[in-house]
Structures are given as structure tokens and as C-alpha cells.
């Protein structure tokens, strides 16, 4: 993907002043879709569809790929669409244009997440290139992070990326609050493990390590060998799985060099989409600094746990994601569907 985009960008950068004037909007928007696909989404569901016509790209939430048990309000689904939107904006800016984006442009169509057009000429900044380069490098890391401290200034920069989109990233620094959050996370682990519907839904998105499927989560993303990954969907029903997960998540939350909760003032699709864009910018920034990142969202998915997170943070804002940052071991990239699987060029989209 990066190579094609770099080529497109190079061909546009033939002269300092006129490069982006030559940009074909449809080509740029198709490049933006390629980047959108690399966004994170819970269970790697990739809950998006695109329609491109005459210089206008539409991003639609694909609710058929929603998770009715873990995410009945589609909050995480909209968050993922917001992350995809971030990658699109970054790509269009990298190609030397502003991205004109209208979020939820049609009141009557709540799944119509955004309308995107290529806007005015704008010279790409260093930050644009840094974010752009990080798109294929970012991945969710579920390993224990090293104790190596995060450089000063990174925490505030991550928070700033989120604040730029009206959301907030609240860090948990003290051992007491981390312990309390770890306790809520493991409480949520237990609630989910006892829910047969949750286990069934999760099992449907688990994949073997040699899978041809282009969505879902392969075992290697959890550090599993091929034989273990093949067994994973069945192992979910075993009690030992719950205890392993609880011990692991307790460690991950307590040890994270930086642990933050993404919050929004309101709990509506517009807030989720914008927060998703800010979140992805923060994840890209972290990646550009060589930092790994990972989610621990079970405490958001279980309503009682989510209430407890609000009380712990003593806030009226709404928690959307729990994020860990730190230096960590490398992880492999997970698969994505192709542009042709998600992009239509028809006049109508159902
Ligand atoms: C809203 C949201 C919630 C997520 N929650 C979790 C989570 O609780 N635990 C986890 O391990 N990964 C979580 N993820 C990460 C996804 O599983 C991951 O993005 C997906 O599998 C694709 O992998 P990648 O991020 O490495 O590209 C979440 C991602 C998003 C966007």
C-alpha cells in the first residue's frame, strides 16, 4: 500500500508549486480508502463500507459486522470508523491537499458516517508524513511492555491528539488507581467469560495462524502458536482460559508504562466518531515514536464495569477505550480485506 501511495505522491511532487493541483481526486480518495483499511477495529471486524463517485467518498458504518453482545450500541463500531477517518485525512494531507470532511452529513441515515472530499492545496507538514508513515506500522500489541520509561512529552502529545477532536485521555499514574482499574478490568473478564453468548460471538472472530480469512483475530496476535490458535475457539469454554486471561490482564494493566482512558463529554455517535479519529492520531503518533500500544476494552463493554470506571475517575464524561502504551516486542500485522471488498462506485448504496 505504502509503495503505491508514495509513487502517487512522488508523481505529484514534480514541481514545488503545482504538485497537488494535478491530483486526481478519485485517485487520492482511493488511496485514502487503502489507508482506512489499516485502522484498528474491535475483533478486527473492519465495520466499514465506502462509496466513491465523482470526487466524493462516503464512509458508511457496516452494522452487519457489529457485535451484538460485546457492543450492542455500536459504540466501538463507530470508534473504529472514526479511526478509519483519521487514516483518510492523514493520507489526503500527505498527498498535498486538505481533506474536507462532513461527519454524519445526513440526519436520516445514521450509518452514513462521513462524506470526504479533496480540498484546497496544502503543503504536507513533517507531522503529516510522520502520521502517514505510521499507518502500516501501527498494530495492537497484547504483549507485556518493557519497564523502559516513555520519553517525557509523549504523554502530553498523545493527549493533545485526542483533545484536538473534543475527547480527553485521562492517565492513571498512581498505583492505587491502576490497581483499581486492573480490578475492574478483571471483573469484566469474569463477567464476559461467564456469558455463553459473549464466548460464541468472540469465537466467531478468532482465526488460526495460517488462515486465508481477511478479517478477525489470528492466534499470533495473542502470542499463540499455530496448534494453540487452532484450539482457541474451543478453549474459550474452559475455566482455565478465564483464569489465564484474568492473571494476564491484571499484569498488563498494572505494569503498563502509560495507561489512559479515552473519554467523551457525551455518549453519541458523533462523539464516538470524533474520538475515534483522535484516538487513531494518538496511536499513530505513539507508533511514530517507536511505542507499542494496546486496548483493554472489556471494562468498557460490560456496563457495570464502565460505570465503575466513571466512578473511579470521578467524571461525568463517558469512557470509550482503555489504552496501554510502552516499548514492547514486535508483533505481526493482521490481515485486512481488499479495497474491492469494501468500495463501490455505484450511484446508490443500500
Ligand atoms: C474500539 C476498539 C476496541 C478494542 N478492544 C480491544 C480489546 O479489548 N482487547 C484487545 O486485545 N484488542 C482490542 N482492540 C484491538 C483490535 O482487536 C485490533 O485493532 C484488531 O484486531 C486489528 O489488529 P491491529 O490493531 O493490530 O491492526 C480494539 C480495537 C478497537 C478499535
CSV table of C-alpha atoms and ligand atoms in Angstrom, one decimal:
chain,number,residue,atom,x,y,z
A,1,UNK,CA,0.0,0.0,0.0
A,2,UNK,CA,2.7,2.5,1.1
A,3,UNK,CA,4.6,2.0,-2.1
A,4,UNK,CA,1.6,2.8,-4.3
A,5,UNK,CA,0.9,5.9,-2.3
A,6,UNK,CA,4.5,7.0,-2.3
A,7,UNK,CA,4.5,6.7,-6.1
A,8,UNK,CA,1.3,8.7,-6.3
A,9,UNK,CA,2.8,11.3,-4.1
A,10,UNK,CA,6.1,11.4,-6.0
A,11,UNK,CA,4.4,11.9,-9.3
A,12,UNK,CA,2.5,14.8,-7.8
A,13,UNK,CA,5.6,16.4,-6.3
A,14,UNK,CA,7.2,17.2,-9.7
A,15,UNK,CA,7.3,20.9,-9.0
A,16,UNK,CA,7.2,22.7,-5.7
A,17,UNK,CA,4.2,24.8,-6.5
A,18,UNK,CA,1.9,22.8,-8.8
A,19,UNK,CA,2.2,19.3,-7.5
A,20,UNK,CA,-1.1,18.8,-5.8
A,21,UNK,CA,-3.0,20.8,-8.4
A,22,UNK,CA,-2.5,17.8,-10.6
A,23,UNK,CA,-4.0,15.4,-8.1
A,24,UNK,CA,-7.0,13.4,-9.4
A,25,UNK,CA,-9.4,13.5,-6.5
A,26,UNK,CA,-10.7,10.0,-7.2
A,27,UNK,CA,-7.2,8.6,-7.1
A,28,UNK,CA,-6.4,10.4,-3.8
A,29,UNK,CA,-9.7,9.1,-2.3
A,30,UNK,CA,-9.0,5.6,-3.4
A,31,UNK,CA,-5.6,5.9,-1.7
A,32,UNK,CA,-7.4,7.2,1.4
A,33,UNK,CA,-9.6,4.0,1.4
A,34,UNK,CA,-6.4,1.8,1.3
A,35,UNK,CA,-5.2,3.6,4.4
A,36,UNK,CA,-8.6,3.5,6.1
A,37,UNK,CA,-8.5,-0.3,5.9
A,38,UNK,CA,-5.4,-0.4,8.2
A,39,UNK,CA,-7.3,1.2,11.1
A,40,UNK,CA,-7.9,-0.8,14.2
A,41,UNK,CA,-11.4,-2.3,14.9
A,42,UNK,CA,-12.6,-4.4,17.7
A,43,UNK,CA,-12.1,-8.1,16.8
A,44,UNK,CA,-10.7,-6.8,13.5
A,45,UNK,CA,-14.3,-6.7,12.2
A,46,UNK,CA,-13.5,-3.9,9.8
A,47,UNK,CA,-17.0,-2.5,10.1
A,48,UNK,CA,-16.9,0.0,7.2
A,49,UNK,CA,-18.0,0.3,3.6
A,50,UNK,CA,-17.2,3.1,1.1
A,51,UNK,CA,-18.8,4.6,-2.0
A,52,UNK,CA,-16.8,6.7,-4.4
A,53,UNK,CA,-18.5,8.8,-7.1
A,54,UNK,CA,-17.4,12.0,-8.9
A,55,UNK,CA,-14.8,13.2,-6.4
A,56,UNK,CA,-16.9,12.4,-3.3
A,57,UNK,CA,-16.2,9.5,-1.0
A,58,UNK,CA,-18.7,8.2,1.5
A,59,UNK,CA,-17.8,6.2,4.6
A,60,UNK,CA,-20.7,4.0,5.9
A,61,UNK,CA,-20.7,2.0,9.1
A,62,UNK,CA,-21.3,-1.7,8.2
A,63,UNK,CA,-23.5,-2.7,11.1
A,64,UNK,CA,-23.8,-6.2,9.7
A,65,UNK,CA,-20.3,-6.6,11.1
A,66,UNK,CA,-21.3,-5.3,14.5
A,67,UNK,CA,-21.0,-7.3,17.7
A,68,UNK,CA,-24.4,-7.6,19.3
A,69,UNK,CA,-23.2,-8.9,22.6
A,70,UNK,CA,-20.0,-7.0,23.2
A,71,UNK,CA,-21.1,-3.8,21.6
A,72,UNK,CA,-24.9,-3.6,21.3
A,73,UNK,CA,-24.9,0.2,20.9
A,74,UNK,CA,-22.3,0.1,18.1
A,75,UNK,CA,-20.1,2.4,20.1
A,76,UNK,CA,-16.8,0.6,19.3
A,77,UNK,CA,-18.0,0.2,15.8
A,78,UNK,CA,-18.3,4.0,15.3
A,79,UNK,CA,-15.0,4.4,17.1
A,80,UNK,CA,-13.3,2.2,14.5
A,81,UNK,CA,-15.0,4.2,11.7
A,82,UNK,CA,-13.5,7.3,13.3
A,83,UNK,CA,-10.1,5.7,13.3
A,84,UNK,CA,-10.5,4.9,9.6
A,85,UNK,CA,-11.4,8.5,9.0
A,86,UNK,CA,-8.2,9.6,10.7
A,87,UNK,CA,-6.2,7.5,8.3
A,88,UNK,CA,-8.1,9.0,5.3
A,89,UNK,CA,-7.4,12.6,6.5
A,90,UNK,CA,-3.7,11.8,7.0
A,91,UNK,CA,-3.4,10.3,3.6
A,92,UNK,CA,-5.1,13.1,1.7
A,93,UNK,CA,-2.9,15.6,3.6
A,94,UNK,CA,0.2,13.6,2.8
A,95,UNK,CA,-0.8,13.9,-0.9
A,96,UNK,CA,-0.8,17.7,-0.5
A,97,UNK,CA,-4.4,18.5,-0.1
A,98,UNK,CA,-6.7,19.4,2.8
A,99,UNK,CA,-9.4,16.8,3.5
A,100,UNK,CA,-12.9,18.3,3.6
A,101,UNK,CA,-14.9,16.0,5.9
A,102,UNK,CA,-18.5,16.2,7.0
A,103,UNK,CA,-19.3,13.9,9.9
A,104,UNK,CA,-22.8,12.3,9.9
A,105,UNK,CA,-23.9,14.5,7.0
A,106,UNK,CA,-27.4,13.1,6.6
A,107,UNK,CA,-29.6,13.0,9.8
A,108,UNK,CA,-31.9,10.4,8.2
A,109,UNK,CA,-29.1,8.0,7.6
A,110,UNK,CA,-27.3,7.4,10.9
A,111,UNK,CA,-24.9,4.8,9.4
A,112,UNK,CA,-23.6,7.4,6.9
A,113,UNK,CA,-20.5,8.2,9.0
A,114,UNK,CA,-18.8,10.8,6.8
A,115,UNK,CA,-18.6,12.5,3.4
A,116,UNK,CA,-15.0,13.1,2.3
A,117,UNK,CA,-13.8,15.4,-0.5
A,118,UNK,CA,-10.3,16.5,-1.5
A,119,UNK,CA,-9.9,20.2,-0.6
A,120,UNK,CA,-7.5,23.0,-1.1
A,121,UNK,CA,-3.8,22.6,-1.9
A,122,UNK,CA,-1.8,22.4,1.3
A,123,UNK,CA,1.8,21.5,1.6
A,124,UNK,CA,2.3,18.4,3.7
A,125,UNK,CA,4.0,19.0,7.0
A,126,UNK,CA,6.5,16.9,8.8
A,127,UNK,CA,3.7,15.7,11.1
A,128,UNK,CA,1.6,14.6,8.1
A,129,UNK,CA,4.4,12.4,6.8
A,130,UNK,CA,5.1,11.1,10.2
A,131,UNK,CA,1.5,10.1,10.7
A,132,UNK,CA,1.2,8.7,7.2
A,133,UNK,CA,4.3,6.5,7.6
A,134,UNK,CA,3.0,5.2,10.9
A,135,UNK,CA,-0.3,3.9,9.3
A,136,UNK,CA,1.1,0.5,8.2
A,137,UNK,CA,3.4,0.3,11.2
A,138,UNK,CA,0.7,0.6,13.9
A,139,UNK,CA,-0.7,-2.5,15.4
A,140,UNK,CA,-2.4,-3.7,18.6
A,141,UNK,CA,0.1,-5.2,20.9
A,142,UNK,CA,-1.1,-7.6,23.6
A,143,UNK,CA,2.4,-8.5,25.0
A,144,UNK,CA,3.8,-7.2,28.3
A,145,UNK,CA,5.6,-4.0,27.7
A,146,UNK,CA,9.2,-3.3,28.9
A,147,UNK,CA,9.6,-1.2,32.0
A,148,UNK,CA,11.6,1.3,30.0
A,149,UNK,CA,10.0,4.7,30.7
A,150,UNK,CA,8.2,6.6,28.0
A,151,UNK,CA,10.1,9.8,27.0
A,152,UNK,CA,8.8,13.0,28.5
A,153,UNK,CA,6.5,14.9,26.3
A,154,UNK,CA,5.0,11.8,24.6
A,155,UNK,CA,2.1,11.6,27.1
A,156,UNK,CA,1.0,15.2,26.6
A,157,UNK,CA,1.3,14.8,22.8
A,158,UNK,CA,-1.0,11.8,22.8
A,159,UNK,CA,-3.5,13.6,25.0
A,160,UNK,CA,-3.3,16.6,22.6
A,161,UNK,CA,-4.1,14.4,19.6
A,162,UNK,CA,-7.2,13.3,21.3
A,163,UNK,CA,-8.2,16.7,22.6
A,164,UNK,CA,-8.0,18.1,19.1
A,165,UNK,CA,-11.1,16.0,18.4
A,166,UNK,CA,-13.0,17.1,21.5
A,167,UNK,CA,-12.2,14.0,23.5
A,168,UNK,CA,-9.9,13.5,26.5
A,169,UNK,CA,-7.2,11.0,27.5
A,170,UNK,CA,-7.0,10.6,31.3
A,171,UNK,CA,-3.9,8.9,32.5
A,172,UNK,CA,-3.8,6.8,35.6
A,173,UNK,CA,-0.4,7.4,37.3
A,174,UNK,CA,-0.8,6.3,40.9
A,175,UNK,CA,-0.5,2.7,41.9
A,176,UNK,CA,-3.9,2.9,43.7
A,177,UNK,CA,-5.9,4.0,40.7
A,178,UNK,CA,-4.1,1.5,38.5
A,179,UNK,CA,-4.8,-1.3,40.9
A,180,UNK,CA,-8.5,-0.2,41.0
A,181,UNK,CA,-8.7,-0.2,37.2
A,182,UNK,CA,-7.0,-3.6,36.9
A,183,UNK,CA,-9.6,-4.9,39.4
A,184,UNK,CA,-12.4,-3.5,37.2
A,185,UNK,CA,-10.8,-5.0,34.0
A,186,UNK,CA,-10.5,-8.4,35.6
A,187,UNK,CA,-14.1,-8.1,36.9
A,188,UNK,CA,-15.2,-7.5,33.3
A,189,UNK,CA,-13.1,-10.5,32.1
A,190,UNK,CA,-15.0,-12.7,34.6
A,191,UNK,CA,-18.4,-11.4,33.6
A,192,UNK,CA,-17.7,-11.9,29.9
A,193,UNK,CA,-16.2,-15.4,30.5
A,194,UNK,CA,-19.5,-16.5,32.2
A,195,UNK,CA,-21.6,-15.3,29.3
A,196,UNK,CA,-22.1,-18.0,26.7
A,197,UNK,CA,-23.3,-15.6,24.1
A,198,UNK,CA,-20.2,-13.5,24.5
A,199,UNK,CA,-17.9,-16.5,24.1
A,200,UNK,CA,-19.8,-17.6,21.0
A,201,UNK,CA,-19.5,-14.2,19.4
A,202,UNK,CA,-15.8,-13.9,20.2
A,203,UNK,CA,-15.1,-17.4,18.9
A,204,UNK,CA,-16.6,-16.4,15.6
A,205,UNK,CA,-13.9,-13.8,15.1
A,206,UNK,CA,-10.9,-16.0,16.2
A,207,UNK,CA,-8.7,-17.3,13.4
A,208,UNK,CA,-5.9,-19.9,13.1
A,209,UNK,CA,-2.4,-18.6,12.3
A,210,UNK,CA,-2.4,-19.8,8.7
A,211,UNK,CA,-5.9,-18.6,7.9
A,212,UNK,CA,-6.9,-17.2,4.4
A,213,UNK,CA,-9.6,-15.1,6.1
A,214,UNK,CA,-9.0,-11.4,5.8
A,215,UNK,CA,-10.7,-10.3,9.0
A,216,UNK,CA,-10.9,-11.5,12.6
A,217,UNK,CA,-8.0,-12.1,15.0
A,218,UNK,CA,-5.4,-14.7,14.3
A,219,UNK,CA,-3.8,-16.5,17.3
A,220,UNK,CA,-0.4,-15.0,16.7
A,221,UNK,CA,-1.9,-11.6,17.7
A,222,UNK,CA,-2.3,-13.1,21.2
A,223,UNK,CA,1.2,-14.8,21.1
A,224,UNK,CA,-0.3,-18.2,20.4
A,225,UNK,CA,1.5,-21.0,18.4
A,226,UNK,CA,-0.4,-22.5,15.4
A,227,UNK,CA,-1.7,-25.5,17.3
A,228,UNK,CA,-2.9,-23.3,20.2
A,229,UNK,CA,-4.5,-20.9,17.8
A,230,UNK,CA,-6.4,-23.7,16.2
A,231,UNK,CA,-7.8,-24.7,19.7
A,232,UNK,CA,-8.5,-21.2,20.8
A,233,UNK,CA,-12.2,-21.0,19.8
A,234,UNK,CA,-12.9,-24.2,21.9
A,235,UNK,CA,-10.6,-23.2,24.8
A,236,UNK,CA,-12.8,-20.2,25.4
A,237,UNK,CA,-15.3,-22.5,27.1
A,238,UNK,CA,-12.7,-23.8,29.6
A,239,UNK,CA,-12.4,-22.3,33.1
A,240,UNK,CA,-8.6,-22.3,32.8
A,241,UNK,CA,-8.9,-19.8,29.9
A,242,UNK,CA,-10.7,-17.4,32.3
A,243,UNK,CA,-8.0,-17.6,35.0
A,244,UNK,CA,-5.2,-17.2,32.4
A,245,UNK,CA,-6.9,-14.1,31.0
A,246,UNK,CA,-7.6,-12.6,34.4
A,247,UNK,CA,-3.9,-13.0,35.6
A,248,UNK,CA,-2.6,-11.7,32.3
A,249,UNK,CA,-4.9,-8.6,32.2
A,250,UNK,CA,-4.2,-7.8,35.8
A,251,UNK,CA,-0.4,-7.7,35.0
A,252,UNK,CA,-0.9,-5.8,31.7
A,253,UNK,CA,-2.9,-3.0,33.4
A,254,UNK,CA,-0.7,-2.6,36.4
A,255,UNK,CA,2.6,-2.7,34.5
A,256,UNK,CA,1.8,-0.5,31.6
A,257,UNK,CA,4.3,2.3,31.4
A,258,UNK,CA,1.4,4.6,30.4
A,259,UNK,CA,-2.2,3.7,30.9
A,260,UNK,CA,-5.0,6.0,29.8
A,261,UNK,CA,-8.8,6.1,29.5
A,262,UNK,CA,-10.3,7.8,26.4
A,263,UNK,CA,-13.3,9.9,27.4
A,264,UNK,CA,-16.0,12.0,25.7
A,265,UNK,CA,-18.4,14.5,27.1
A,266,UNK,CA,-21.5,12.9,25.5
A,267,UNK,CA,-22.2,9.3,24.6
A,268,UNK,CA,-23.4,9.7,21.0
A,269,UNK,CA,-22.3,8.5,17.5
A,270,UNK,CA,-20.8,11.9,16.7
A,271,UNK,CA,-18.6,11.9,19.9
A,272,UNK,CA,-17.6,8.3,19.2
A,273,UNK,CA,-16.5,9.1,15.6
A,274,UNK,CA,-14.6,12.2,16.5
A,275,UNK,CA,-12.9,10.4,19.5
A,276,UNK,CA,-12.0,7.5,17.2
A,277,UNK,CA,-10.2,10.0,14.9
A,278,UNK,CA,-8.4,11.5,17.8
A,279,UNK,CA,-7.6,8.0,19.2
A,280,UNK,CA,-6.1,6.8,15.9
A,281,UNK,CA,-4.0,10.0,15.7
A,282,UNK,CA,-2.6,9.3,19.2
A,283,UNK,CA,-1.9,5.6,18.2
A,284,UNK,CA,-0.1,6.8,15.0
A,285,UNK,CA,1.9,9.3,17.0
A,286,UNK,CA,2.9,6.6,19.5
A,287,UNK,CA,3.9,4.3,16.7
A,288,UNK,CA,6.0,7.0,15.1
A,289,UNK,CA,7.9,7.3,18.4
A,290,UNK,CA,8.6,3.5,18.4
A,291,UNK,CA,6.0,2.9,21.0
A,292,UNK,CA,3.6,-0.1,21.1
A,293,UNK,CA,0.0,0.3,22.1
A,294,UNK,CA,-2.9,-2.0,23.1
A,295,UNK,CA,-6.5,-1.9,24.1
A,296,UNK,CA,-8.2,-3.3,27.2
A,297,UNK,CA,-11.8,-2.6,26.4
A,298,UNK,CA,-13.6,-5.3,28.3
A,299,UNK,CA,-14.1,-2.7,31.1
A,300,UNK,CA,-16.0,-0.5,28.6
A,301,UNK,CA,-18.0,-3.4,27.1
A,302,UNK,CA,-19.5,-4.6,30.4
A,303,UNK,CA,-22.0,-1.8,31.5
A,304,UNK,CA,-21.4,-2.3,35.3
A,305,UNK,CA,-17.6,-2.1,34.7
A,306,UNK,CA,-18.0,1.0,32.6
A,307,UNK,CA,-19.9,2.7,35.4
A,308,UNK,CA,-17.2,1.7,37.8
A,309,UNK,CA,-14.6,3.3,35.6
A,310,UNK,CA,-16.5,6.6,35.6
A,311,UNK,CA,-16.8,6.5,39.4
A,312,UNK,CA,-13.0,5.7,39.7
A,313,UNK,CA,-12.1,8.7,37.5
A,314,UNK,CA,-14.8,10.8,39.3
A,315,UNK,CA,-16.1,12.1,36.0
A,316,UNK,CA,-19.4,12.7,34.2
A,317,UNK,CA,-17.6,12.0,30.9
A,318,UNK,CA,-18.0,8.6,29.1
A,319,UNK,CA,-15.2,6.1,28.9
A,320,UNK,CA,-14.7,4.7,25.3
A,321,UNK,CA,-11.4,2.9,25.4
A,322,UNK,CA,-8.6,1.9,27.8
A,323,UNK,CA,-5.2,2.2,26.2
A,324,UNK,CA,-1.8,1.0,27.2
A,325,UNK,CA,1.4,2.5,25.8
A,326,UNK,CA,5.0,1.4,26.2
A,327,UNK,CA,8.1,-0.1,24.5
A,328,UNK,CA,7.4,-3.7,23.7
A,329,UNK,CA,8.3,-6.7,21.5
A,330,UNK,CA,7.5,-6.6,17.8
A,331,UNK,CA,4.1,-8.0,16.6
A,332,UNK,CA,3.0,-9.1,13.2
A,333,UNK,CA,0.5,-7.2,11.1
A,334,UNK,CA,-3.1,-8.7,10.9
A,335,UNK,CA,-4.9,-9.1,7.6
A,336,UNK,CA,-7.4,-6.7,6.0
A,337,UNK,CA,-10.0,-7.1,3.3
A,338,UNK,CA,-9.1,-5.7,-0.1
A,339,UNK,CA,-10.3,-2.2,-1.3
A,340,UNK,CA,-12.5,-4.0,-3.9
A,341,UNK,CA,-14.3,-5.8,-1.0
A,342,UNK,CA,-15.4,-2.6,0.7
A,343,UNK,CA,-15.6,0.1,-2.1
A,344,UNK,CA,-18.4,0.5,-4.6
A,345,UNK,CA,-18.7,3.1,-7.3
A,346,UNK,CA,-22.4,2.8,-7.8
A,347,UNK,CA,-24.9,5.7,-7.6
A,348,UNK,CA,-26.8,4.0,-4.9
A,349,UNK,CA,-25.7,2.3,-1.8
A,350,UNK,CA,-28.1,0.2,0.2
B,1,LIG,C1,-12.8,0.2,19.8
B,1,LIG,C2,-11.8,-0.9,19.8
B,1,LIG,C3,-11.7,-1.8,20.9
B,1,LIG,C4,-10.8,-2.8,21.0
B,1,LIG,N1,-10.7,-3.6,22.1
B,1,LIG,C5,-9.8,-4.5,22.3
B,1,LIG,C6,-9.6,-5.2,23.5
B,1,LIG,O1,-10.4,-5.1,24.4
B,1,LIG,N2,-8.6,-6.1,23.6
B,1,LIG,C7,-7.7,-6.3,22.6
B,1,LIG,O2,-6.8,-7.1,22.8
B,1,LIG,N3,-7.8,-5.6,21.4
B,1,LIG,C8,-8.8,-4.7,21.3
B,1,LIG,N4,-8.9,-3.9,20.1
B,1,LIG,C9,-7.9,-4.1,19.0
B,1,LIG,C10,-8.4,-4.9,17.9
B,1,LIG,O3,-8.6,-6.2,18.2
B,1,LIG,C11,-7.4,-4.7,16.7
B,1,LIG,O4,-7.5,-3.4,16.3
B,1,LIG,C12,-7.7,-5.6,15.5
B,1,LIG,O5,-7.6,-7.0,15.9
B,1,LIG,C13,-6.8,-5.4,14.3
B,1,LIG,O6,-5.5,-5.5,14.7
B,1,LIG,P1,-4.4,-4.3,14.6
B,1,LIG,O7,-4.9,-3.2,15.5
B,1,LIG,O8,-3.1,-4.9,15.1
B,1,LIG,O9,-4.4,-3.8,13.2
B,1,LIG,C14,-9.8,-2.9,20.0
B,1,LIG,C15,-9.8,-2.1,18.9
B,1,LIG,C16,-10.8,-1.1,18.8
B,1,LIG,C17,-10.8,-0.1,17.7
